[in-house]
mmCIF file of C-alpha atoms in Angstrom:
data_model
loop_
_atom_site.group_PDB
_atom_site.id
_atom_site.type_symbol
_atom_site.label_atom_id
_atom_site.label_comp_id
_atom_site.label_asym_id
_atom_site.label_seq_id
_atom_site.Cartn_x
_atom_site.Cartn_y
_atom_site.Cartn_z
ATOM 1 C CA MET A 1 101.079 160.445 119.682
ATOM 2 C CA THR A 2 103.091 159.260 116.712
ATOM 3 C CA PRO A 3 101.406 156.346 114.876
ATOM 4 C CA ARG A 4 103.254 153.088 115.188
ATOM 5 C CA LYS A 5 104.954 152.141 111.950
ATOM 6 C CA ILE A 6 104.242 148.610 110.757
ATOM 7 C CA THR A 7 107.323 146.958 109.292
ATOM 8 C CA LYS A 8 106.796 144.221 106.730
ATOM 9 C CA PRO A 9 108.848 141.040 107.172
ATOM 10 C CA VAL A 10 111.946 140.970 104.994
ATOM 11 C CA ARG A 11 111.915 138.183 102.447
ATOM 12 C CA CYS A 12 114.915 136.322 101.028
ATOM 13 C CA LYS A 13 114.859 137.411 97.407
ATOM 14 C CA GLY A 14 115.565 134.752 94.808
ATOM 15 C CA VAL A 15 115.461 131.902 97.320
ATOM 16 C CA SER A 16 113.159 128.878 97.171
ATOM 17 C CA ILE A 17 113.208 126.155 99.806
ATOM 18 C CA TYR A 18 111.254 122.917 99.649
ATOM 19 C CA ARG A 19 110.369 120.431 102.348
ATOM 20 C CA PRO A 20 109.195 116.862 101.541
ATOM 21 C CA PHE A 21 106.411 115.078 103.383
ATOM 22 C CA VAL A 22 103.881 112.289 102.968
ATOM 23 C CA TYR A 23 100.106 112.410 103.243
ATOM 24 C CA GLY A 24 97.696 109.525 102.942
ATOM 25 C CA SER A 25 95.822 106.856 104.832
ATOM 26 C CA THR A 26 95.956 103.309 106.127
ATOM 27 C CA ALA A 27 92.902 101.113 106.565
ATOM 28 C CA LYS A 28 92.382 97.660 108.017
ATOM 29 C CA PRO A 29 89.258 95.473 108.217
ATOM 30 C CA LEU A 30 87.762 95.224 111.673
ATOM 31 C CA ASP A 31 88.115 91.878 113.408
ATOM 32 C CA PRO A 32 84.575 90.512 113.832
ATOM 33 C CA LEU A 33 85.659 88.805 117.073
ATOM 34 C CA ASN A 34 87.378 91.858 118.523
ATOM 35 C CA ARG A 35 85.478 94.961 117.442
ATOM 36 C CA PRO A 36 86.057 98.246 119.272
ATOM 37 C CA PRO A 37 83.160 99.068 121.598
ATOM 38 C CA ASN A 38 80.509 101.685 120.847
ATOM 39 C CA ILE A 39 80.849 101.728 117.062
ATOM 40 C CA SER A 40 78.158 101.303 114.450
ATOM 41 C CA ALA A 41 77.349 97.756 113.400
ATOM 42 C CA GLU A 42 77.667 98.921 109.788
ATOM 43 C CA HIS A 43 81.323 99.902 110.167
ATOM 44 C CA THR A 44 83.707 97.459 108.510
ATOM 45 C CA HIS A 45 87.133 99.148 108.731
ATOM 46 C CA GLN A 46 89.327 101.198 110.989
ATOM 47 C CA TRP A 47 91.366 103.824 109.188
ATOM 48 C CA THR A 48 93.869 106.599 109.836
ATOM 49 C CA VAL A 49 94.450 109.634 107.634
ATOM 50 C CA TYR A 50 97.697 111.494 108.204
ATOM 51 C CA VAL A 51 100.398 113.994 107.285
ATOM 52 C CA ARG A 52 103.914 112.790 108.161
ATOM 53 C CA GLY A 53 107.560 113.510 107.564
ATOM 54 C CA ILE A 54 109.599 111.275 105.284
ATOM 55 C CA ASP A 55 110.766 108.223 107.225
ATOM 56 C CA GLY A 56 109.317 109.620 110.453
ATOM 57 C CA GLU A 57 111.169 112.954 110.268
ATOM 58 C CA ASP A 58 109.771 115.716 112.463
ATOM 59 C CA ILE A 59 107.946 118.360 110.424
ATOM 60 C CA SER A 60 106.469 120.408 113.261
ATOM 61 C CA TYR A 61 109.214 123.036 112.910
ATOM 62 C CA TRP A 62 107.435 124.271 109.749
ATOM 63 C CA LEU A 63 103.949 122.757 110.116
ATOM 64 C CA LYS A 64 101.870 124.212 112.959
ATOM 65 C CA LYS A 65 98.628 122.268 112.591
ATOM 66 C CA VAL A 66 96.574 120.196 110.163
ATOM 67 C CA GLN A 67 92.827 120.363 109.609
ATOM 68 C CA PHE A 68 91.097 117.230 108.282
ATOM 69 C CA LYS A 69 87.613 117.596 106.771
ATOM 70 C CA LEU A 70 85.891 114.203 106.937
ATOM 71 C CA HIS A 71 82.599 113.100 105.429
ATOM 72 C CA GLU A 72 79.713 115.095 106.851
ATOM 73 C CA THR A 73 78.160 111.973 108.372
ATOM 74 C CA TYR A 74 80.912 111.921 111.025
ATOM 75 C CA THR A 75 80.354 113.746 114.294
ATOM 76 C CA ASN A 76 82.610 116.789 114.395
ATOM 77 C CA SER A 77 83.648 116.219 110.792
ATOM 78 C CA LEU A 78 86.174 119.069 110.907
ATOM 79 C CA ARG A 79 89.133 117.814 112.972
ATOM 80 C CA THR A 80 92.069 120.094 113.806
ATOM 81 C CA ILE A 81 95.299 118.496 115.031
ATOM 82 C CA GLU A 82 97.687 121.026 116.572
ATOM 83 C CA ALA A 83 100.636 118.768 117.473
ATOM 84 C CA PRO A 84 102.260 115.667 116.011
ATOM 85 C CA PRO A 85 101.293 113.090 115.100
ATOM 86 C CA PHE A 86 99.123 114.942 112.600
ATOM 87 C CA GLU A 87 96.533 112.220 112.060
ATOM 88 C CA VAL A 88 92.914 111.200 112.668
ATOM 89 C CA THR A 89 91.735 107.647 113.324
ATOM 90 C CA GLU A 90 88.118 106.589 112.794
ATOM 91 C CA THR A 91 85.973 103.633 111.761
ATOM 92 C CA GLY A 92 83.581 103.432 108.842
ATOM 93 C CA TRP A 93 82.285 101.477 105.888
ATOM 94 C CA GLY A 94 82.675 103.806 102.899
ATOM 95 C CA GLU A 95 85.392 105.529 100.923
ATOM 96 C CA PHE A 96 85.357 109.300 100.458
ATOM 97 C CA GLU A 97 87.596 112.287 99.771
ATOM 98 C CA VAL A 98 89.301 113.960 102.721
ATOM 99 C CA SER A 99 90.266 117.629 102.640
ATOM 100 C CA ILE A 100 93.628 118.235 104.323
ATOM 101 C CA LYS A 101 94.534 121.828 105.165
ATOM 102 C CA LEU A 102 98.097 122.644 106.195
ATOM 103 C CA TYR A 103 98.780 125.584 108.507
ATOM 104 C CA PHE A 104 102.364 126.792 108.833
ATOM 105 C CA VAL A 105 104.160 128.104 111.902
ATOM 106 C CA GLY A 106 103.638 131.752 112.786
ATOM 107 C CA GLU A 107 107.012 133.009 111.582
ATOM 108 C CA ALA A 108 106.318 131.559 108.117
ATOM 109 C CA ASN A 109 103.912 134.362 107.224
ATOM 110 C CA GLU A 110 102.443 131.971 104.622
ATOM 111 C CA LYS A 111 98.838 131.169 103.748
ATOM 112 C CA ALA A 112 97.415 127.741 104.524
ATOM 113 C CA GLN A 113 97.391 125.218 101.685
ATOM 114 C CA THR A 114 94.816 122.510 100.983
ATOM 115 C CA LEU A 115 95.350 118.966 99.698
ATOM 116 C CA TRP A 116 92.798 116.283 98.828
ATOM 117 C CA HIS A 117 93.139 112.601 99.582
ATOM 118 C CA ALA A 118 90.916 109.724 98.477
ATOM 119 C CA LEU A 119 90.448 107.418 101.473
ATOM 120 C CA LYS A 120 90.766 103.782 100.366
ATOM 121 C CA LEU A 121 89.408 100.879 102.396
ATOM 122 C CA HIS A 122 89.633 98.029 99.896
ATOM 123 C CA PRO A 123 92.606 96.563 97.996
ATOM 124 C CA TYR A 124 92.735 96.843 94.231
ATOM 125 C CA GLY A 125 94.787 95.172 91.544
ATOM 126 C CA PRO A 126 95.793 91.610 90.607
ATOM 127 C CA HIS A 127 96.531 90.575 94.216
ATOM 128 C CA ALA A 128 93.420 92.126 95.754
ATOM 129 C CA ASP A 129 91.731 88.805 96.578
ATOM 130 C CA ALA A 130 94.775 87.483 98.433
ATOM 131 C CA GLN A 131 95.193 90.754 100.312
ATOM 132 C CA ARG A 132 91.543 90.724 101.286
ATOM 133 C CA GLU A 133 91.789 87.150 102.519
ATOM 134 C CA ARG A 134 94.864 87.961 104.629
ATOM 135 C CA ARG A 135 93.155 91.117 105.904
ATOM 136 C CA ASP A 136 96.216 93.167 104.908
ATOM 137 C CA PRO A 137 96.241 96.898 105.659
ATOM 138 C CA VAL A 138 95.414 99.089 102.676
ATOM 139 C CA ILE A 139 97.934 101.908 102.343
ATOM 140 C CA ALA A 140 97.248 104.871 100.060
ATOM 141 C CA GLN A 141 99.801 107.643 100.362
ATOM 142 C CA ASN A 142 101.457 110.334 98.293
ATOM 143 C CA TYR A 143 104.880 111.961 98.337
ATOM 144 C CA GLU A 144 104.666 115.735 98.207
ATOM 145 C CA GLU A 145 107.021 118.708 98.390
ATOM 146 C CA ILE A 146 105.967 122.051 99.787
ATOM 147 C CA ILE A 147 107.878 124.945 98.200
ATOM 148 C CA PHE A 148 108.413 128.202 100.060
ATOM 149 C CA ASN A 149 109.295 130.902 97.550
ATOM 150 C CA GLU A 150 111.227 133.839 98.979
ATOM 151 C CA PRO A 151 110.544 132.959 102.624
ATOM 152 C CA VAL A 152 110.799 135.666 105.270
ATOM 153 C CA GLU A 153 114.125 135.779 107.083
ATOM 154 C CA ALA A 154 112.735 134.417 110.362
ATOM 155 C CA PHE A 155 111.207 131.427 108.590
ATOM 156 C CA TYR A 156 114.375 130.817 106.564
ATOM 157 C CA GLU A 157 116.159 130.683 109.900
ATOM 158 C CA THR A 158 113.709 128.067 111.166
ATOM 159 C CA LEU A 159 113.950 125.969 108.013
ATOM 160 C CA THR A 160 117.732 125.812 107.899
ATOM 161 C CA SER A 161 118.832 125.868 111.535
ATOM 162 C CA GLY A 162 119.496 122.670 113.431
ATOM 163 C CA PRO A 163 117.039 121.348 116.038
ATOM 164 C CA VAL A 164 117.451 122.343 119.663
ATOM 165 C CA PRO A 165 118.914 119.430 121.707
ATOM 166 C CA GLY A 166 116.141 117.954 123.806
ATOM 167 C CA ASN A 167 113.471 120.016 122.040
ATOM 168 C CA GLN A 168 110.703 117.522 121.269
ATOM 169 C CA THR A 169 108.897 119.890 118.929
ATOM 170 C CA GLY A 170 111.923 120.142 116.683
ATOM 171 C CA ARG A 171 111.867 123.960 116.662
ATOM 172 C CA ALA A 172 115.102 125.570 115.620
ATOM 173 C CA ALA A 173 117.649 127.196 117.848
ATOM 174 C CA GLY A 174 118.306 130.900 117.530
ATOM 175 C CA LYS A 175 120.864 131.160 114.742
ATOM 176 C CA SER A 176 121.935 134.175 112.740
ATOM 177 C CA PHE A 177 120.330 134.533 109.318
ATOM 178 C CA ALA A 178 123.612 135.300 107.600
ATOM 179 C CA SER A 179 125.202 132.100 108.895
ATOM 180 C CA SER A 180 122.375 129.786 107.851
ATOM 181 C CA LYS A 181 121.875 131.500 104.508
ATOM 182 C CA GLY A 182 125.489 131.266 103.508
ATOM 183 C CA SER A 183 125.798 127.580 104.319
ATOM 184 C CA LYS A 184 122.517 126.177 102.990
ATOM 185 C CA GLN A 185 121.309 128.385 100.184
ATOM 186 C CA SER A 186 123.447 126.697 97.544
ATOM 187 C CA THR A 187 122.018 123.267 98.368
ATOM 188 C CA LEU A 188 118.392 124.322 98.782
ATOM 189 C CA VAL A 189 117.715 126.883 96.083
ATOM 190 C CA LYS A 190 118.085 124.740 92.978
ATOM 191 C CA GLY A 191 118.019 121.138 94.036
ATOM 192 C CA ARG A 192 118.927 118.521 96.546
ATOM 193 C CA ALA A 193 122.241 118.382 98.334
ATOM 194 C CA ASN A 194 125.063 116.101 97.243
ATOM 195 C CA ASN A 195 124.342 112.420 97.821
ATOM 196 C CA ASN A 196 127.488 112.141 99.915
ATOM 197 C CA ASN A 197 125.629 113.925 102.711
ATOM 198 C CA ASN A 198 122.897 111.294 102.921
ATOM 199 C CA ASN A 199 123.993 109.977 106.279
ATOM 200 C CA ASN A 200 124.092 113.430 107.834
ATOM 201 C CA ASN A 201 120.423 114.312 107.341
ATOM 202 C CA ASN A 202 118.815 112.675 110.354
ATOM 203 C CA ASN A 203 118.396 116.005 112.151
ATOM 204 C CA SER A 204 120.577 114.808 114.992
ATOM 205 C CA GLY A 205 122.578 118.007 114.714
ATOM 206 C CA GLY A 206 123.770 120.695 112.332
ATOM 207 C CA GLU A 207 121.423 122.282 109.855
ATOM 208 C CA ARG A 208 118.178 120.882 108.555
ATOM 209 C CA SER A 209 118.010 119.529 105.037
ATOM 210 C CA ALA A 210 115.391 118.605 102.464
ATOM 211 C CA GLU A 211 117.180 115.365 101.610
ATOM 212 C CA ILE A 212 115.101 112.211 101.427
ATOM 213 C CA PRO A 213 116.726 108.911 102.542
ATOM 214 C CA TYR A 214 119.056 107.199 100.099
ATOM 215 C CA ALA A 215 117.409 103.748 100.416
ATOM 216 C CA GLU A 216 113.876 102.654 101.203
ATOM 217 C CA THR A 217 112.798 100.944 104.403
ATOM 218 C CA ALA A 218 109.828 98.754 105.305
ATOM 219 C CA GLU A 219 107.982 101.843 106.549
ATOM 220 C CA ASN A 220 109.136 104.317 103.887
ATOM 221 C CA PRO A 221 109.259 103.614 100.133
ATOM 222 C CA PHE A 222 110.206 107.194 99.234
ATOM 223 C CA CYS A 223 113.966 107.446 98.748
ATOM 224 C CA GLN A 224 116.630 108.572 96.297
ATOM 225 C CA LYS A 225 116.994 105.068 94.829
ATOM 226 C CA THR A 226 113.275 104.908 94.067
ATOM 227 C CA GLU A 227 113.416 108.417 92.635
ATOM 228 C CA GLY A 228 116.318 107.393 90.399
ATOM 229 C CA LYS A 229 114.447 104.318 89.164
ATOM 230 C CA GLU A 230 111.392 106.440 88.402
ATOM 231 C CA LEU A 231 113.521 108.925 86.452
ATOM 232 C CA ASP A 232 115.055 106.046 84.487
ATOM 233 C CA ARG A 233 111.582 104.702 83.733
ATOM 234 C CA LEU A 234 110.423 108.132 82.539
ATOM 235 C CA ASN A 235 113.509 108.512 80.339
ATOM 236 C CA GLU A 236 112.839 105.114 78.769
ATOM 237 C CA ALA A 237 109.215 106.131 78.176
ATOM 238 C CA ILE A 238 110.376 109.349 76.492
ATOM 239 C CA LYS A 239 112.685 107.357 74.203
ATOM 240 C CA THR A 240 109.809 105.013 73.340
ATOM 241 C CA VAL A 241 107.502 107.912 72.473
ATOM 242 C CA GLU A 242 110.208 109.595 70.414
ATOM 243 C CA GLY A 243 110.706 106.319 68.504
ATOM 244 C CA MET A 244 106.953 106.054 67.884
ATOM 245 C CA VAL A 245 106.825 109.643 66.603
ATOM 246 C CA LYS A 246 109.793 109.008 64.311
ATOM 247 C CA GLU A 247 108.167 105.855 62.932
ATOM 248 C CA GLU A 248 104.872 107.674 62.361
ATOM 249 C CA ARG A 249 106.670 110.442 60.473
ATOM 250 C CA ARG A 250 108.346 107.815 58.287
ATOM 251 C CA ARG A 251 104.955 106.300 57.475
ATOM 252 C CA LEU A 252 103.530 109.730 56.641
ATOM 253 C CA GLU A 253 106.393 110.380 54.255
ATOM 254 C CA GLU A 254 105.794 106.990 52.594
ATOM 255 C CA ARG A 255 102.110 107.787 52.161
ATOM 256 C CA GLU A 256 102.982 111.207 50.722
ATOM 257 C CA THR A 257 105.312 109.516 48.236
ATOM 258 C CA VAL A 258 102.509 107.171 47.142
ATOM 259 C CA LEU A 259 100.095 110.108 46.806
ATOM 260 C CA ASP A 260 102.634 112.008 44.719
ATOM 261 C CA GLY A 261 102.784 109.016 42.392
ATOM 262 C CA PHE A 262 98.992 109.048 41.993
ATOM 263 C CA ARG A 263 99.041 112.796 41.305
ATOM 264 C CA ARG A 264 101.663 112.410 38.590
ATOM 265 C CA ALA A 265 99.637 109.641 36.996
ATOM 266 C CA ASP A 266 96.584 111.947 36.971
ATOM 267 C CA GLY A 267 98.554 114.923 35.674
ATOM 268 C CA VAL A 268 98.233 116.853 38.911
ATOM 269 C CA GLU A 269 101.064 119.170 39.956
ATOM 270 C CA VAL A 270 103.254 117.442 42.519
ATOM 271 C CA GLY A 271 104.120 119.266 45.728
ATOM 272 C CA VAL A 272 100.586 120.310 46.671
ATOM 273 C CA GLY A 273 100.388 117.773 49.496
ATOM 274 C CA VAL A 274 101.385 118.638 53.048
ATOM 275 C CA LYS A 275 104.702 117.212 54.119
ATOM 276 C CA ALA A 276 105.273 115.938 57.638
ATOM 277 C CA GLN A 277 107.310 118.345 59.744
#
């Protein structure tokens, strides 16, 4: 009997595709007059740790399951969520670090990746007292982008094809690799698509995109406007640092000039000192 030949999945050479998502937690103080039954008297907060798509976008077409590793004092501290919403809700009294392990769909042929999130129960900052008095929820979340370098063809198909109408899991329809590659590679390999396509990225049809929303909403602060403001802030910070460096170099040159004067007065050869570069 001829041995069965194992064929390795073909990867898309030179292609990188990213997908944005959010991970984090929300926490709210328990109401002393309306506490959930059967919880410890020491517990002060109810919290939820999660992995979600930007602005509620479905991410189950590339994310198969999420494993949350809670503090060891919790019963069944290793929680595996195999369908959206990818989240765990519990009660407790202390803050701790949660391990979040992402498992990708089978066709991805990618290893699981692990993130870490610091669960926060209490507000911090200048308005913490007012937030505590109002019993406001404490939200601690992070924007992240997962990058798939040279994905296999089947996974590239899943990432770029449009969702199946009526498919609640958001899995892609069967679409030829050549068609999806030709139409999306230019927008996904080296950056985000043109901003003019912002209104066409709600996954209601067509091909999937990595675009984040153009403007923020009450539920989602991560958007292109916020990103632009952050880039502007970073550019201003770079200019400030460059100005500080320039000023420091000027001061060094002034000090070197003064030292040269002292050397001449003492009959020492000038030019021995180290000049600022």
